[in-house]
Amino acid sequence: MWDEHVPRKNNSQMITKKTFPIKGIHCASCVYTTEKALKNTPGVKDAVVNLATTKATVTYDSDDCTPEQLADSIAKTGYALELKEKNEEIQEQEKKKELKILKTKVIASLFIGALIFWGSFPGLMNTSPPFLRNFFLQLLLATPIQFWAGLDFYKATIPALRNRTANMDTLVALGTTVAYVYSAFVTFLPKVVMNLGIDHMPYFDVAVIVIGLILLGRYFEAKAKIGTSTAIKKLMGLAPKTARVLRESKDLPAGRQEIDIPIDQVQINDVIRVRPGEKIPVDGIIIEGDSSIDESMVTGESIPADKTKGDTVIGATINKTGTFTYKATKVGQDTMLAQIIKLVQEAQGSKAPIQRLADIVSSYFVPIVIMLAFLTFGVWYIFGPSPAFLFALLNTVAVLIIACPCAMGLATPTAIMVGTGKGAEHGILIKDAESLEIAHKINTVVFDKTGTLTQGKPKVTDFEYMNDVEKLTKLNKDYILSLATSLEKGSEHSLSEAIVSYGNTESKKYNVKNFNAVAGHGIKGTVDERKVVVGTKKFMEQEKVMRCAELDKSADKLTSEGKTLAYIGVDGKNVALAGIQDTLKDTAVEGVKALQKLGIEVVMITGDNKRTAEAIGRKVGIKRILAEVLPDQKEAEVRKIQTEGKKVAMVGDGINDAPALAAADIGIAMGTGTDVAIEAADITLVNKDLRTVASAIDLSKKTMRTIRMNLVWAFGYNIILIPVAMGALYPSFKILLSPIFASVAMATSSISVVANSLLLKRYKI
Amino acid sequence: MSADKILVALLSLAGMAFTYWFFLMKKDEVVMVSDAVDIIVEGGYSPSAISIPIGKTTKISFLRKDPSSCLEEVVLSEFKIRRYLPLNKKVTIEVTPKKEGTFPFSCGMNMFHGKIIVK
């Protein structure tokens, strides 16, 4: 967030110029106050505060003044000077710098390596200019590469050895140093080598080209690794920078003014205005206006959502059509986007159980390779053909260079990073790597019915009257409906709500007297001086309501369709019948089908009676139904399925069914509004699209497949190529691995692991 | 077998034994931490083993002095933390362990290791 200019000595002063963000400034007076405070701080030469960027650029003598003192001065004025630079920004800057330096080193080492190779490779050296064949010139060319381009290997090796640890750099430093020191020895003391019966050829090309190729591999690896964390950066980049807040102002005729403030200054209950095409700054509830909102970037839901007064809006989503004002309900780290980022970061910091073997191997790997290098040298020197010393030397270098612990270290985390990031982009939030690993084994998915498979809001699907009702009872249909809705208004039961919302807006509202609700049966009362009863068949019998033959017939039909019935009686006669059903979500059928296509058994769990549950099951394509299960029994039902040897995922809303979600091997909470941090859930699906359940399981399968491929590659590579470098193929096939080829293989190995993980990005959800 | 071969054989064996002793028989010195600890990241972690109390928030500050990209990230998988360590800038991580045990931490590539002992 802040730029540091290189400090320069000026009349024995250390003048430094730095830029710091200031929190809380929003007017010219704030600028004046903060500037004055900064200028009055001892050691400060100049200070300029910019209102538009809300940043202060301060020039100060770093011998007399520290950033902490500047922060203290600002704090006294009631504002805050931010000293902390965002970790992600530093990372990006450092990565860019690292890549630039690497590029220069790669070009220099490969160019010089090629020149030395031309002047020293048998068969090729005859075509080179004579000066390139001069060993001293080769030494002169190789030395800066060894100690400048290869400096990082030494820088990492020396402190590591001090800690009695070793890594990849140790191996490269050892391998190239052996080649370089031997070559320098040959250059200065050729006679000593010749007296030992060894051809006095140096191997500067090996040292230089190996460094060049390994750095080239590291360059590509660093570039590819940036790609593994793009999802999280993309999510972070979604957050808008400012919000247009309506603030009270006595000076204005309207009583309030619109001001743009930085996003981190938005407070709960602030009223924010959003215009078409703008990003919604934080989470909140619409208080005025309506619009269509594109939420795809946060929830993965591709169709824009229509929102009106009272609806929740999510920060960082895009307002498409209308202008509206809303009240902020969640700000800062509590917003949905911030929670998503936190969840993804946590998942990427977790470790998958599959990684355990790689962990154990990598902790012994480098020392074992060094031991194998000693063994190689000894065996080749003692048993190898002539010139045994050169064979021993080159094979030892090849062993040190070809070993690639990086590939093992990168195999799992890179795939986890890409997999969880890919999920987050589509509203699939995976709690940790372990959940991802278990999810790929799921073979049974249990859906909670109400609110998960269905909308959770029962609706009247059928409303039938007795034949010739107007003629026989002298009551018209609208009047009957008005009587029923007037009575139902007094009840909070979800079935009553369904009847009330079915009654059209023109339904008359009558006063209700003697209202009485009988739990589990129905309600009764006097409406417009008539005795009205709404409820079950049994309730009608209790209230001595005369049955109607044709409505009874309809009742059978509706029950067989899985609908709940509400009989309506007026003045002792059953005059109408309502069929009520909780409607399925649009994506329910496709969601279930997608799971079945993956070979997963789908189960529905519900408190409904068997007949109703089965009817819904038929509609949605689920055969195994667990009906009449009370909420506190759901957990036991999940455990019962697990005893059949099944790996169970339970899908629910994460609130009412938290125990069942926790009991399942994988708990999937879905469509949870803006609250995504659900403890009981291993996977949270931000949107309400049931197809994402299958996508989440499929994504876990694909990620695990990538991890397995990576591990097989990383282990296989080392298990096969280290013995080859040691010369295992020499006795039978006379095949040896040149150190240069070893460095090509090594560089390719870790890049292929990262590249394979990046292929996951192509997976379509 | 000639003298030089015997010498090389002995040196190879000695080299292998030394490598084993030097790298694999290293004993970690455990540092007791009550509130906060600074870990220097340079060719590994120093201290590489810390003991922290259960249920209490401990601040662990990592200061990377080593330019090796191997050490640029630290992973405390038990606490679900993967953090980038900028060169020569202290990064403080707060952990509140909920259970006893030994929890390893490592660099992003899993080559350098340390451990947190929760008591």
mmCIF file of N, CA, C and O in Angstrom, chain A residues 23 46 51 77 113 125 128 190 272 285 295 316 350 398 405 410 470 478 491 503 538 551 578 625 677 690 749 764:
data_model
loop_
_atom_site.group_PDB
_atom_site.id
_atom_site.type_symbol
_atom_site.label_atom_id
_atom_site.label_comp_id
_atom_site.label_asym_id
_atom_site.label_seq_id
_atom_site.Cartn_x
_atom_site.Cartn_y
_atom_site.Cartn_z
ATOM 1 N N LYS A 23 -6.971 6.380 7.560
ATOM 2 C CA LYS A 23 -8.369 5.980 7.726
ATOM 3 C C LYS A 23 -9.172 7.135 8.298
ATOM 4 O O LYS A 23 -8.698 7.831 9.200
ATOM 5 N N ASP A 46 8.145 17.360 5.105
ATOM 6 C CA ASP A 46 6.972 17.751 4.320
ATOM 7 C C ASP A 46 5.902 16.660 4.421
ATOM 8 O O ASP A 46 6.223 15.484 4.612
ATOM 9 N N LEU A 51 -6.984 13.737 -0.571
ATOM 10 C CA LEU A 51 -8.335 13.323 -0.184
ATOM 11 C C LEU A 51 -8.861 12.206 -1.092
ATOM 12 O O LEU A 51 -9.515 11.264 -0.636
ATOM 13 N N THR A 77 -5.296 13.138 16.397
ATOM 14 C CA THR A 77 -6.295 13.945 15.713
ATOM 15 C C THR A 77 -7.600 13.173 15.501
ATOM 16 O O THR A 77 -8.554 13.689 14.947
ATOM 17 N N GLY A 113 26.712 -20.691 -20.739
ATOM 18 C CA GLY A 113 26.769 -22.158 -20.756
ATOM 19 C C GLY A 113 26.919 -22.676 -22.183
ATOM 20 O O GLY A 113 27.705 -23.591 -22.448
ATOM 21 N N MET A 125 33.537 -29.016 -30.310
ATOM 22 C CA MET A 125 34.531 -28.002 -29.974
ATOM 23 C C MET A 125 35.427 -27.619 -31.156
ATOM 24 O O MET A 125 35.930 -26.504 -31.218
ATOM 25 N N SER A 128 34.387 -24.469 -32.881
ATOM 26 C CA SER A 128 34.354 -23.215 -32.115
ATOM 27 C C SER A 128 35.620 -22.394 -32.322
ATOM 28 O O SER A 128 36.667 -22.940 -32.679
ATOM 29 N N PRO A 190 46.684 -29.128 -14.382
ATOM 30 C CA PRO A 190 46.363 -30.235 -15.304
ATOM 31 C C PRO A 190 47.316 -31.423 -15.144
ATOM 32 O O PRO A 190 46.917 -32.569 -15.320
ATOM 33 N N ILE A 272 -26.917 3.188 2.007
ATOM 34 C CA ILE A 272 -26.041 3.279 0.836
ATOM 35 C C ILE A 272 -26.884 3.318 -0.432
ATOM 36 O O ILE A 272 -27.875 2.590 -0.545
ATOM 37 N N ILE A 285 -29.696 -4.889 3.449
ATOM 38 C CA ILE A 285 -31.095 -5.154 3.092
ATOM 39 C C ILE A 285 -31.655 -3.931 2.372
ATOM 40 O O ILE A 285 -31.498 -2.792 2.853
ATOM 41 N N GLU A 295 -25.166 -11.840 -9.248
ATOM 42 C CA GLU A 295 -24.437 -12.329 -8.071
ATOM 43 C C GLU A 295 -23.447 -13.425 -8.439
ATOM 44 O O GLU A 295 -22.875 -14.080 -7.570
ATOM 45 N N ALA A 316 -20.055 -6.711 -3.234
ATOM 46 C CA ALA A 316 -19.193 -7.098 -4.369
ATOM 47 C C ALA A 316 -19.967 -7.646 -5.564
ATOM 48 O O ALA A 316 -19.384 -7.947 -6.592
ATOM 49 N N SER A 350 -4.784 -25.896 4.943
ATOM 50 C CA SER A 350 -4.936 -27.193 5.605
ATOM 51 C C SER A 350 -4.227 -28.279 4.805
ATOM 52 O O SER A 350 -3.828 -28.077 3.674
ATOM 53 N N ALA A 398 25.201 -36.142 -11.192
ATOM 54 C CA ALA A 398 23.872 -36.441 -11.768
ATOM 55 C C ALA A 398 22.881 -36.832 -10.681
ATOM 56 O O ALA A 398 21.721 -36.394 -10.696
ATOM 57 N N PRO A 405 12.945 -33.174 -4.680
ATOM 58 C CA PRO A 405 11.979 -33.197 -3.582
ATOM 59 C C PRO A 405 10.853 -32.185 -3.782
ATOM 60 O O PRO A 405 9.772 -32.348 -3.222
ATOM 61 N N LEU A 410 5.139 -30.153 -3.804
ATOM 62 C CA LEU A 410 4.131 -29.352 -4.511
ATOM 63 C C LEU A 410 2.909 -30.163 -4.930
ATOM 64 O O LEU A 410 1.859 -29.597 -5.224
ATOM 65 N N GLU A 470 -72.700 -22.165 -5.386
ATOM 66 C CA GLU A 470 -73.447 -20.910 -5.260
ATOM 67 C C GLU A 470 -74.941 -21.173 -5.178
ATOM 68 O O GLU A 470 -75.667 -20.510 -4.449
ATOM 69 N N ASP A 478 -65.859 -16.332 -4.267
ATOM 70 C CA ASP A 478 -64.956 -15.309 -3.711
ATOM 71 C C ASP A 478 -65.245 -15.069 -2.236
ATOM 72 O O ASP A 478 -64.335 -14.865 -1.429
ATOM 73 N N SER A 491 -53.715 -17.214 12.192
ATOM 74 C CA SER A 491 -52.796 -18.320 12.512
ATOM 75 C C SER A 491 -51.424 -18.088 11.881
ATOM 76 O O SER A 491 -51.307 -17.473 10.823
ATOM 77 N N GLY A 503 -55.373 -16.467 -1.346
ATOM 78 C CA GLY A 503 -56.510 -15.551 -1.472
ATOM 79 C C GLY A 503 -56.046 -14.297 -2.213
ATOM 80 O O GLY A 503 -55.034 -13.707 -1.832
ATOM 81 N N LYS A 538 -60.598 -35.069 10.117
ATOM 82 C CA LYS A 538 -60.998 -35.435 11.475
ATOM 83 C C LYS A 538 -61.599 -34.224 12.191
ATOM 84 O O LYS A 538 -62.592 -34.352 12.919
ATOM 85 N N LEU A 551 -66.029 -33.564 -3.032
ATOM 86 C CA LEU A 551 -64.781 -33.048 -2.444
ATOM 87 C C LEU A 551 -63.976 -34.187 -1.809
ATOM 88 O O LEU A 551 -62.742 -34.196 -1.844
ATOM 89 N N ALA A 578 -58.755 -27.296 0.004
ATOM 90 C CA ALA A 578 -57.482 -26.776 -0.540
ATOM 91 C C ALA A 578 -56.435 -27.879 -0.515
ATOM 92 O O ALA A 578 -56.311 -28.603 0.474
ATOM 93 N N ILE A 625 -36.803 -43.231 0.517
ATOM 94 C CA ILE A 625 -37.396 -42.133 1.275
ATOM 95 C C ILE A 625 -37.409 -42.479 2.756
ATOM 96 O O ILE A 625 -37.837 -43.571 3.139
ATOM 97 N N ALA A 677 -20.260 -18.988 7.170
ATOM 98 C CA ALA A 677 -19.374 -19.676 8.111
ATOM 99 C C ALA A 677 -20.170 -20.603 9.012
ATOM 100 O O ALA A 677 -20.500 -20.288 10.137
ATOM 101 N N LEU A 690 -29.374 -26.787 -6.754
ATOM 102 C CA LEU A 690 -29.090 -28.137 -6.259
ATOM 103 C C LEU A 690 -28.092 -28.911 -7.121
ATOM 104 O O LEU A 690 -27.538 -29.904 -6.684
ATOM 105 N N SER A 749 10.338 -31.752 -13.945
ATOM 106 C CA SER A 749 9.537 -32.510 -12.984
ATOM 107 C C SER A 749 8.621 -31.632 -12.136
ATOM 108 O O SER A 749 7.418 -31.881 -12.065
ATOM 109 N N LYS A 764 -14.964 -27.765 -16.005
ATOM 110 C CA LYS A 764 -16.168 -26.922 -16.066
ATOM 111 C C LYS A 764 -17.172 -27.333 -15.005
ATOM 112 O O LYS A 764 -17.558 -28.487 -14.915
#
